[in-house]
GROMACS .gro file of C-alpha atoms in nm:
model
  455
    1MET     CA    1  -0.002  -0.005  -0.001
    2SER     CA    2   0.137   0.339  -0.150
    3TRP     CA    3   0.017   0.674  -0.067
    4ASP     CA    4  -0.115   0.760  -0.412
    5GLU     CA    5  -0.296   0.428  -0.392
    6LEU     CA    6  -0.430   0.597  -0.073
    7VAL     CA    7  -0.526   0.872  -0.255
    8ALA     CA    8  -0.652   0.732  -0.547
    9ALA     CA    9  -0.886   0.503  -0.341
   10ALA     CA   10  -1.038   0.866  -0.166
   11LEU     CA   11  -1.080   0.987  -0.501
   12ILE     CA   12  -1.284   0.712  -0.648
   13GLY     CA   13  -1.424   0.541  -0.362
   14THR     CA   14  -1.327   0.214  -0.158
   15ASP     CA   15  -1.654   0.047  -0.323
   16ARG     CA   16  -1.501   0.100  -0.665
   17ARG     CA   17  -1.107   0.047  -0.591
   18PRO     CA   18  -1.094  -0.173  -0.249
   19VAL     CA   19  -0.785  -0.124  -0.087
   20GLU     CA   20  -0.634  -0.314   0.184
   21ALA     CA   21  -0.524   0.000   0.335
   22ASP     CA   22  -0.208  -0.061   0.617
   23ALA     CA   23  -0.043   0.161   0.857
   24PRO     CA   24   0.339   0.295   0.721
   25PRO     CA   25   0.612   0.079   0.747
   26GLY     CA   26   0.777   0.129   1.112
   27SER     CA   27   0.402   0.225   1.294
   28PRO     CA   28   0.367   0.132   1.590
   29GLU     CA   29   0.202  -0.199   1.708
   30ALA     CA   30  -0.125  -0.035   1.886
   31LEU     CA   31  -0.188   0.177   1.517
   32GLU     CA   32  -0.190  -0.186   1.338
   33ALA     CA   33  -0.424  -0.316   1.593
   34THR     CA   34  -0.634  -0.011   1.531
   35LEU     CA   35  -0.664  -0.104   1.180
   36GLY     CA   36  -0.757  -0.432   1.238
   37GLY     CA   37  -1.131  -0.511   1.217
   38ARG     CA   38  -1.239  -0.168   1.059
   39GLY     CA   39  -1.429  -0.113   0.763
   40ALA     CA   40  -1.299  -0.033   0.422
   41GLU     CA   41  -1.390   0.349   0.501
   42ASP     CA   42  -1.263   0.364   0.848
   43ARG     CA   43  -0.931   0.161   0.749
   44LEU     CA   44  -0.909   0.420   0.466
   45LEU     CA   45  -0.918   0.739   0.705
   46VAL     CA   46  -0.694   0.607   0.990
   47ALA     CA   47  -0.413   0.459   0.738
   48SER     CA   48  -0.453   0.844   0.537
   49ALA     CA   49  -0.390   1.024   0.891
   50ALA     CA   50  -0.102   0.776   0.992
   51TRP     CA   51   0.009   0.834   0.641
   52THR     CA   52   0.028   1.185   0.636
   53VAL     CA   53   0.224   1.210   0.930
   54ALA     CA   54   0.497   0.994   0.802
   55ARG     CA   55   0.530   1.181   0.490
   56ARG     CA   56   0.551   1.552   0.685
   57ALA     CA   57   0.791   1.342   0.942
   58GLY     CA   58   1.007   1.190   0.684
   59ALA     CA   59   1.114   1.495   0.496
   60GLN     CA   60   1.486   1.539   0.489
   61ALA     CA   61   1.617   1.850   0.617
   62GLY     CA   62   1.796   2.114   0.423
   63ALA     CA   63   2.102   2.176   0.371
   64SER     CA   64   2.229   2.446   0.680
   65ARG     CA   65   2.408   2.750   0.628
   66THR     CA   66   2.630   2.994   0.839
   67VAL     CA   67   2.459   3.342   0.844
   68GLU     CA   68   2.754   3.610   0.924
   69PRO     CA   69   2.639   3.837   1.189
   70VAL     CA   70   2.586   4.218   1.142
   71ALA     CA   71   2.903   4.413   1.229
   72ALA     CA   72   2.874   4.555   1.573
   73ASP     CA   73   2.742   4.940   1.618
   74ALA     CA   74   2.963   5.110   1.875
   75ARG     CA   75   2.662   5.385   1.941
   76PRO     CA   76   2.475   5.286   2.252
   77LEU     CA   77   2.064   5.213   2.193
   78CYS     CA   78   1.831   5.513   2.245
   79SER     CA   79   1.672   5.520   2.606
   80ALA     CA   80   1.317   5.272   2.642
   81ALA     CA   81   1.134   5.558   2.619
   82ALA     CA   82   1.265   5.682   2.304
   83ALA     CA   83   1.207   5.374   2.164
   84SER     CA   84   0.834   5.337   2.239
   85ARG     CA   85   0.812   5.707   2.087
   86LEU     CA   86   0.961   5.584   1.760
   87GLU     CA   87   0.747   5.273   1.768
   88LEU     CA   88   0.427   5.506   1.810
   89LEU     CA   89   0.569   5.730   1.552
   90LEU     CA   90   0.623   5.498   1.291
   91GLU     CA   91   0.265   5.372   1.313
   92VAL     CA   92   0.122   5.708   1.241
   93ARG     CA   93   0.421   5.820   0.995
   94GLU     CA   94   0.457   6.149   1.148
   95LEU     CA   95   0.763   6.345   1.339
   96VAL     CA   96   0.986   6.033   1.277
   97ASP     CA   97   1.240   6.232   1.065
   98GLU     CA   98   1.298   6.490   1.385
   99TRP     CA   99   1.326   6.203   1.585
  100LEU     CA  100   1.590   6.029   1.357
  101GLY     CA  101   1.752   6.374   1.393
  102LEU     CA  102   1.731   6.410   1.774
  103ALA     CA  103   1.887   6.047   1.779
  104ASP     CA  104   2.189   6.154   1.564
  105ARG     CA  105   2.280   6.458   1.763
  106ALA     CA  106   2.235   6.216   2.071
  107GLY     CA  107   2.491   5.957   1.921
  108VAL     CA  108   2.248   5.674   1.964
  109ARG     CA  109   2.050   5.446   1.761
  110PRO     CA  110   1.698   5.322   1.734
  111PRO     CA  111   1.676   4.945   1.879
  112PRO     CA  112   1.695   4.674   1.574
  113GLU     CA  113   1.373   4.539   1.616
  114LEU     CA  114   1.229   4.834   1.477
  115ALA     CA  115   1.474   4.844   1.177
  116PRO     CA  116   1.223   4.676   0.911
  117ALA     CA  117   0.969   4.939   1.019
  118LEU     CA  118   1.227   5.234   0.968
  119LEU     CA  119   1.366   5.077   0.629
  120ASP     CA  120   0.999   5.045   0.519
  121TYR     CA  121   0.928   5.422   0.632
  122ALA     CA  122   1.159   5.529   0.358
  123GLU     CA  123   1.124   5.250   0.110
  124ALA     CA  124   0.919   5.471  -0.159
  125ARG     CA  125   1.049   5.801  -0.020
  126PRO     CA  126   1.407   5.874  -0.162
  127GLU     CA  127   1.381   6.200   0.076
  128ARG     CA  128   1.366   5.975   0.375
  129GLN     CA  129   1.658   5.774   0.309
  130ALA     CA  130   1.963   5.894   0.412
  131ALA     CA  131   1.834   5.953   0.786
  132VAL     CA  132   1.719   5.604   0.794
  133LEU     CA  133   2.068   5.458   0.679
  134GLY     CA  134   2.258   5.671   0.918
  135ALA     CA  135   2.046   5.600   1.186
  136LEU     CA  136   2.042   5.205   1.108
  137GLY     CA  137   2.394   5.192   1.019
  138ALA     CA  138   2.541   4.823   0.915
  139LEU     CA  139   2.218   4.721   0.997
  140ALA     CA  140   2.039   4.831   0.694
  141ALA     CA  141   2.226   4.689   0.441
  142TRP     CA  142   2.277   4.352   0.638
  143LEU     CA  143   1.899   4.325   0.645
  144ALA     CA  144   1.854   4.446   0.263
  145ALA     CA  145   2.050   4.194   0.158
  146ARG     CA  146   1.761   3.942   0.267
  147GLU     CA  147   1.498   4.194   0.145
  148PRO     CA  148   1.462   4.281  -0.199
  149ARG     CA  149   1.241   4.598  -0.154
  150TRP     CA  150   1.495   4.721   0.062
  151ALA     CA  151   1.752   4.729  -0.210
  152TYR     CA  152   1.788   5.097  -0.159
  153ALA     CA  153   1.991   5.024   0.159
  154LEU     CA  154   2.269   4.812  -0.060
  155PRO     CA  155   2.614   4.933  -0.147
  156VAL     CA  156   2.604   5.110  -0.469
  157ASP     CA  157   2.668   4.849  -0.758
  158ASP     CA  158   2.686   5.026  -1.096
  159ASP     CA  159   2.549   4.708  -1.284
  160VAL     CA  160   2.232   4.848  -1.152
  161TRP     CA  161   2.204   5.116  -1.429
  162LYS     CA  162   2.250   4.837  -1.701
  163THR     CA  163   2.023   4.544  -1.557
  164GLY     CA  164   1.778   4.708  -1.246
  165THR     CA  165   1.435   4.840  -1.278
  166PRO     CA  166   1.337   5.206  -1.359
  167ASP     CA  167   1.327   5.287  -0.989
  168GLN     CA  168   1.627   5.077  -0.892
  169ARG     CA  169   1.828   5.272  -1.135
  170GLN     CA  170   1.662   5.637  -1.050
  171ALA     CA  171   1.821   5.556  -0.679
  172LEU     CA  172   2.132   5.426  -0.773
  173LEU     CA  173   2.141   5.759  -0.944
  174ARG     CA  174   2.048   5.976  -0.644
  175ARG     CA  175   2.321   5.807  -0.487
  176ARG     CA  176   2.619   5.879  -0.743
  177ARG     CA  177   2.473   6.234  -0.746
  178GLN     CA  178   2.545   6.249  -0.376
  179GLU     CA  179   2.869   6.088  -0.375
  180ASP     CA  180   3.030   6.196  -0.741
  181PRO     CA  181   2.795   6.423  -0.967
  182GLU     CA  182   3.038   6.384  -1.244
  183ALA     CA  183   3.005   6.002  -1.227
  184ALA     CA  184   2.586   6.073  -1.200
  185ARG     CA  185   2.589   6.313  -1.509
  186ALA     CA  186   2.833   6.028  -1.694
  187LEU     CA  187   2.571   5.786  -1.624
  188ILE     CA  188   2.297   5.958  -1.764
  189ALA     CA  189   2.458   6.059  -2.092
  190SER     CA  190   2.568   5.737  -2.153
  191THR     CA  191   2.234   5.592  -2.238
  192TRP     CA  192   2.069   5.921  -2.312
  193ALA     CA  193   1.975   5.836  -2.657
  194GLU     CA  194   1.809   5.493  -2.527
  195GLU     CA  195   1.587   5.590  -2.263
  196THR     CA  196   1.237   5.630  -2.247
  197TRP     CA  197   1.123   5.999  -2.248
  198GLU     CA  198   0.963   5.950  -1.893
  199ASP     CA  199   1.318   5.805  -1.799
  200ARG     CA  200   1.507   6.064  -1.921
  201GLU     CA  201   1.270   6.335  -1.762
  202ALA     CA  202   1.300   6.137  -1.398
  203PHE     CA  203   1.721   6.107  -1.432
  204LEU     CA  204   1.755   6.456  -1.558
  205GLY     CA  205   1.544   6.585  -1.247
  206GLU     CA  206   1.853   6.415  -1.009
  207LEU     CA  207   2.076   6.666  -1.150
  208GLU     CA  208   1.903   6.934  -0.913
  209LEU     CA  209   2.099   6.798  -0.632
  210GLY     CA  210   2.449   6.967  -0.672
  211LEU     CA  211   2.371   7.146  -0.989
  212SER     CA  212   2.658   7.325  -1.186
  213GLU     CA  213   2.800   7.491  -1.461
  214ALA     CA  214   2.931   7.118  -1.556
  215ASP     CA  215   2.571   6.992  -1.595
  216GLU     CA  216   2.508   7.265  -1.888
  217PRO     CA  217   2.606   7.085  -2.208
  218LEU     CA  218   2.385   6.764  -2.097
  219LEU     CA  219   2.091   7.021  -1.996
  220GLU     CA  220   2.132   7.195  -2.317
  221THR     CA  221   2.116   6.844  -2.532
  222ALA     CA  222   1.795   6.799  -2.328
  223LEU     CA  223   1.658   7.113  -2.421
  224GLN     CA  224   1.629   7.000  -2.769
  225ASP     CA  225   1.411   6.686  -2.673
  226ARG     CA  226   1.119   6.574  -2.846
  227ARG     CA  227   0.921   6.564  -2.534
  228LYS     CA  228   0.816   6.877  -2.371
  229PRO     CA  229   0.826   6.744  -2.008
  230VAL     CA  230   1.208   6.648  -2.066
  231ARG     CA  231   1.250   7.041  -2.230
  232ASP     CA  232   1.084   7.165  -1.911
  233VAL     CA  233   1.288   6.998  -1.657
  234ALA     CA  234   1.602   7.117  -1.871
  235ALA     CA  235   1.477   7.471  -1.919
  236GLU     CA  236   1.408   7.491  -1.543
  237LEU     CA  237   1.766   7.346  -1.409
  238LEU     CA  238   1.907   7.567  -1.704
  239ALA     CA  239   1.763   7.866  -1.520
  240ARG     CA  240   1.921   7.837  -1.204
  241LEU     CA  241   2.246   7.879  -1.423
  242PRO     CA  242   2.305   8.214  -1.430
  243ARG     CA  243   2.611   8.196  -1.633
  244SER     CA  244   2.459   7.925  -1.873
  245ALA     CA  245   2.399   8.007  -2.242
  246PHE     CA  246   2.085   7.960  -2.157
  247ALA     CA  247   2.072   8.220  -1.934
  248ALA     CA  248   2.204   8.447  -2.176
  249ARG     CA  249   1.956   8.384  -2.436
  250ALA     CA  250   1.665   8.466  -2.163
  251ALA     CA  251   1.810   8.762  -2.037
  252ALA     CA  252   1.822   8.892  -2.460
  253ALA     CA  253   1.464   8.756  -2.494
  254ALA     CA  254   1.375   8.938  -2.138
  255ARG     CA  255   1.551   9.257  -2.106
  256PRO     CA  256   1.390   9.430  -2.381
  257LEU     CA  257   1.025   9.391  -2.228
  258LEU     CA  258   1.052   9.620  -1.925
  259ARG     CA  259   1.195   9.957  -1.894
  260VAL     CA  260   1.182  10.254  -1.657
  261GLU     CA  261   0.979  10.530  -1.759
  262ASP     CA  262   0.889  10.850  -1.560
  263GLY     CA  263   0.906  10.687  -1.239
  264GLU     CA  264   0.723  10.392  -1.343
  265LEU     CA  265   0.798  10.031  -1.480
  266VAL     CA  266   0.649   9.985  -1.813
  267ALA     CA  267   0.616   9.623  -1.955
  268THR     CA  268   0.621   9.502  -2.314
  269LEU     CA  269   0.422   9.211  -2.399
  270PRO     CA  270   0.585   8.971  -2.604
  271GLU     CA  271   0.387   8.799  -2.902
  272ALA     CA  272   0.118   8.553  -2.848
  273GLU     CA  273  -0.211   8.479  -2.926
  274GLY     CA  274  -0.457   8.668  -2.667
  275ARG     CA  275  -0.339   8.922  -2.461
  276GLY     CA  276  -0.387   8.686  -2.158
  277ARG     CA  277  -0.133   8.438  -2.318
  278ARG     CA  278   0.082   8.770  -2.397
  279SER     CA  279   0.083   8.822  -2.010
  280GLU     CA  280   0.193   8.472  -1.937
  281ARG     CA  281   0.448   8.409  -2.141
  282LEU     CA  282   0.582   8.788  -2.016
  283THR     CA  283   0.548   8.608  -1.663
  284GLU     CA  284   0.765   8.318  -1.820
  285LEU     CA  285   1.041   8.499  -1.998
  286ILE     CA  286   1.107   8.726  -1.647
  287ALA     CA  287   1.126   8.420  -1.468
  288ALA     CA  288   1.359   8.241  -1.702
  289ALA     CA  289   1.631   8.544  -1.706
  290PRO     CA  290   1.914   8.568  -1.456
  291LEU     CA  291   1.785   8.825  -1.198
  292ASP     CA  292   2.122   9.065  -1.210
  293VAL     CA  293   2.009   9.133  -1.582
  294TRP     CA  294   1.784   9.418  -1.431
  295THR     CA  295   2.034   9.581  -1.194
  296SER     CA  296   2.341   9.515  -1.376
  297GLY     CA  297   2.550   9.802  -1.532
  298THR     CA  298   2.504   9.563  -1.879
  299ASN     CA  299   2.414   9.234  -1.927
  300ALA     CA  300   2.746   9.032  -2.050
  301GLU     CA  301   2.859   9.146  -1.660
  302THR     CA  302   2.605   8.881  -1.532
  303ALA     CA  303   2.478   8.638  -1.782
  304GLY     CA  304   2.835   8.553  -1.944
  305GLY     CA  305   2.868   8.317  -2.246
  306ASP     CA  306   2.830   8.413  -2.611
  307GLY     CA  307   2.487   8.521  -2.621
  308ALA     CA  308   2.607   8.816  -2.389
  309ALA     CA  309   2.921   8.935  -2.567
  310ASP     CA  310   2.804   9.229  -2.725
  311GLY     CA  311   2.700   9.393  -2.425
  312ALA     CA  312   2.429   9.594  -2.579
  313LEU     CA  313   2.149   9.550  -2.317
  314ALA     CA  314   2.212   9.793  -2.001
  315GLY     CA  315   2.016   9.673  -1.688
  316LEU     CA  316   1.736   9.934  -1.547
  317GLY     CA  317   2.004  10.087  -1.322
  318LEU     CA  318   1.795  10.002  -0.988
  319ALA     CA  319   1.837   9.776  -0.677
  320PRO     CA  320   1.601   9.505  -0.657
  321ALA     CA  321   1.421   9.645  -0.364
  322GLN     CA  322   1.351  10.002  -0.607
  323LEU     CA  323   1.246   9.807  -0.911
  324VAL     CA  324   0.968   9.584  -0.687
  325ALA     CA  325   0.843   9.933  -0.519
  326LEU     CA  326   0.804  10.093  -0.883
  327PRO     CA  327   0.451  10.127  -0.978
  328VAL     CA  328   0.395   9.919  -1.312
  329ARG     CA  329   0.157  10.058  -1.580
  330ASP     CA  330  -0.156   9.859  -1.782
  331ASP     CA  331  -0.244   9.628  -1.482
  332LEU     CA  332   0.100   9.415  -1.546
  333ALA     CA  333   0.253   9.436  -1.215
  334ALA     CA  334   0.143   9.053  -1.112
  335ALA     CA  335   0.284   8.899  -1.444
  336VAL     CA  336   0.639   9.126  -1.400
  337HIS     CA  337   0.642   9.037  -1.004
  338ALA     CA  338   0.533   8.637  -1.056
  339GLY     CA  339   0.831   8.635  -1.300
  340TRP     CA  340   1.026   8.775  -1.067
  341VAL     CA  341   0.887   8.568  -0.767
  342GLU     CA  342   0.938   8.237  -0.968
  343ALA     CA  343   1.315   8.349  -1.074
  344ALA     CA  344   1.455   8.436  -0.703
  345ILE     CA  345   1.298   8.113  -0.578
  346ASN     CA  346   1.482   7.883  -0.884
  347GLN     CA  347   1.815   8.114  -0.819
  348ARG     CA  348   1.805   8.110  -0.452
  349HIS     CA  349   1.874   8.507  -0.482
  350GLU     CA  350   1.911   8.641  -0.163
  351ALA     CA  351   1.877   9.051  -0.243
  352TRP     CA  352   1.567   8.959  -0.427
  353GLY     CA  353   1.407   8.743  -0.209
  354ARG     CA  354   1.460   9.024   0.068
  355ALA     CA  355   1.301   9.280  -0.205
  356LEU     CA  356   0.995   9.043  -0.272
  357GLY     CA  357   0.903   8.946   0.088
  358LEU     CA  358   0.994   8.558  -0.006
  359LEU     CA  359   1.175   8.514   0.362
  360GLU     CA  360   1.289   8.168   0.332
  361LEU     CA  361   1.559   8.286   0.110
  362LEU     CA  362   1.675   8.453   0.336
  363PRO     CA  363   1.933   8.334   0.643
  364HIS     CA  364   1.719   8.175   0.929
  365ALA     CA  365   1.788   8.437   1.185
  366GLU     CA  366   1.683   8.746   0.962
  367ALA     CA  367   1.416   8.534   0.822
  368GLU     CA  368   1.259   8.466   1.190
  369ALA     CA  369   1.335   8.800   1.288
  370ARG     CA  370   1.179   8.982   1.017
  371ALA     CA  371   0.853   8.716   1.028
  372ALA     CA  372   0.849   8.758   1.435
  373ALA     CA  373   0.827   9.191   1.359
  374ALA     CA  374   0.554   9.137   1.085
  375ASP     CA  375   0.204   9.238   1.139
  376ASP     CA  376   0.077   8.909   1.092
  377PRO     CA  377   0.341   8.614   1.196
  378VAL     CA  378   0.157   8.352   1.166
  379ARG     CA  379   0.107   8.430   0.774
  380ALA     CA  380   0.466   8.555   0.744
  381ALA     CA  381   0.617   8.219   0.923
  382GLU     CA  382   0.375   8.005   0.720
  383ARG     CA  383   0.654   7.956   0.446
  384LEU     CA  384   0.986   7.907   0.701
  385ARG     CA  385   0.962   7.495   0.714
  386TRP     CA  386   1.256   7.451   0.992
  387THR     CA  387   1.229   7.462   1.373
  388TRP     CA  388   1.201   7.820   1.488
  389GLY     CA  389   1.372   8.014   1.740
  390PRO     CA  390   1.191   8.090   2.062
  391THR     CA  391   1.147   8.462   1.948
  392LEU     CA  392   0.970   8.348   1.658
  393SER     CA  393   0.799   8.063   1.846
  394ASN     CA  394   0.655   8.307   2.100
  395ALA     CA  395   0.561   8.550   1.833
  396VAL     CA  396   0.356   8.304   1.642
  397VAL     CA  397   0.166   8.170   1.921
  398ALA     CA  398   0.079   8.491   2.045
  399SER     CA  399  -0.032   8.605   1.681
  400VAL     CA  400  -0.275   8.262   1.687
  401LYS     CA  401  -0.430   8.387   2.027
  402ARG     CA  402  -0.505   8.698   1.900
  403ARG     CA  403  -0.618   8.606   1.579
  404ARG     CA  404  -0.880   8.323   1.726
  405GLU     CA  405  -1.012   8.543   2.022
  406GLN     CA  406  -1.065   8.838   1.708
  407GLY     CA  407  -1.267   8.548   1.539
  408GLY     CA  408  -1.003   8.513   1.278
  409ARG     CA  409  -1.003   8.161   1.116
  410ASP     CA  410  -0.904   8.215   0.781
  411ILE     CA  411  -0.576   7.992   0.802
  412ASP     CA  412  -0.537   7.639   0.974
  413VAL     CA  413  -0.246   7.669   1.239
  414ALA     CA  414  -0.216   7.320   1.312
  415PHE     CA  415   0.125   7.348   1.114
  416VAL     CA  416   0.251   7.589   1.396
  417GLY     CA  417   0.311   7.303   1.630
  418TYR     CA  418   0.559   7.125   1.366
  419ARG     CA  419   0.788   7.422   1.411
  420ILE     CA  420   0.793   7.597   1.693
  421ASP     CA  421   1.055   7.563   1.948
  422PRO     CA  422   0.974   7.240   2.145
  423ALA     CA  423   1.044   7.458   2.457
  424THR     CA  424   0.745   7.673   2.386
  425GLU     CA  425   0.445   7.667   2.610
  426VAL     CA  426   0.110   7.588   2.426
  427ASP     CA  427  -0.129   7.504   2.655
  428HIS     CA  428  -0.320   7.808   2.762
  429LEU     CA  429  -0.406   7.782   2.343
  430ARG     CA  430  -0.657   7.500   2.418
  431GLU     CA  431  -0.940   7.717   2.557
  432LEU     CA  432  -0.965   7.873   2.212
  433GLY     CA  433  -1.090   7.550   2.111
  434GLY     CA  434  -1.088   7.438   1.703
  435ARG     CA  435  -0.959   7.151   1.589
  436ASP     CA  436  -0.673   7.272   1.450
  437ILE     CA  437  -0.563   7.428   1.758
  438GLY     CA  438  -0.570   7.102   1.944
  439ARG     CA  439  -0.390   6.957   1.698
  440LEU     CA  440  -0.103   7.231   1.708
  441CYS     CA  441  -0.102   7.160   2.120
  442ASP     CA  442  -0.086   6.797   2.059
  443VAL     CA  443   0.195   6.760   1.847
  444ALA     CA  444   0.394   7.029   2.013
  445ALA     CA  445   0.345   6.884   2.350
  446ILE     CA  446   0.467   6.537   2.141
  447ARG     CA  447   0.770   6.695   2.062
  448ALA     CA  448   0.848   6.853   2.411
  449ALA     CA  449   0.855   6.511   2.537
  450MET     CA  450   0.995   6.334   2.234
  451LEU     CA  451   1.346   6.589   2.324
  452SER     CA  452   1.335   6.542   2.692
  453GLU     CA  453   1.398   6.156   2.605
  454PHE     CA  454   1.739   6.235   2.427
  455VAL     CA  455   1.852   6.448   2.732
   0.00000   0.00000   0.00000
């Protein structure tokens, strides 16, 4: 009697296929006795159960292999309270980055049992990966070698550029760009003609990190791409290189569009279909031009490149603050200023940021001082996406209280809890009511407690 015969009898039926159901070889005598005297159906069921156990127990054990332990980490573990806090934060996916920053400054590491959750946390978010990998140390790569979805934690292997998925290739490119910008650029150039336009667009965007004039030739190539999304990325990056040939061409196109006349700024609408589109085109051309073209003596002094060699285009001769303060004829102030704002953000231009009220472009101390002194510190501080110092924190909290007491609910203030100094007293705000106020207070309390767990 074999297992296959038992299965066949069970499928067909013992009436049609009588079998002499026996126990497996080597079974206890008691089992043999149990089978004796039973009907065919009972003998089949008992024998099948016995054979099932025998088959499972009789499997040969697989070959064992030694797993090298992960390298020791000299950093001490964080406190039990901090570990419990991290576990809760990972469940809601909030404030984890701040926890990792505190741990890094304290020189401690998270408990290893939370490593899988941390690797999952950063899996699809490249901006989180550096902090997670730094926190886990050698453990990250050790675990990633056993779980494909954490491949971003493995040492960089340039073969991935030839054999990997688009996501793996982009992860490699990002790592290379951080470590060796020239090598990353060479990778893109090596396969540029073979890539899909979606990959060309994605890979080109990685040049934003460490963007320099050395990237200009590749970006100029991309500027001729058949696909508009690729050209748009190239144009946006080239606009951030004020000495590039692209910037010189943009300056030559934009400079004739603005002039100062009788104490006013006069804008000339470029050619386009419809006044609305001409106004949009004006904004686009101003945004693409290097900002110094408006304030310099000649275009050649700032733009550089062959496109500015004649130096024929003089600047407007005024400082950024003076230009921004000028009235603009024909209701074109919004179009002109929108172009300047976009250019200032792209070029990270401090003087123009100051003139346009873009506090995020200023040094942190100056930005916070200006926001704290503003008529509405809440609005002014909204774009300052870092942890504020005590002065601005207290000014914003006082402004929140004042706004709500006066009935102002035009802005959700929950974001304040994520940015104020954790030592700021906010509990007195709870009496104002409102879901956003409650959220503000809860987040601020969590951050204050979290800070104390690293002291």
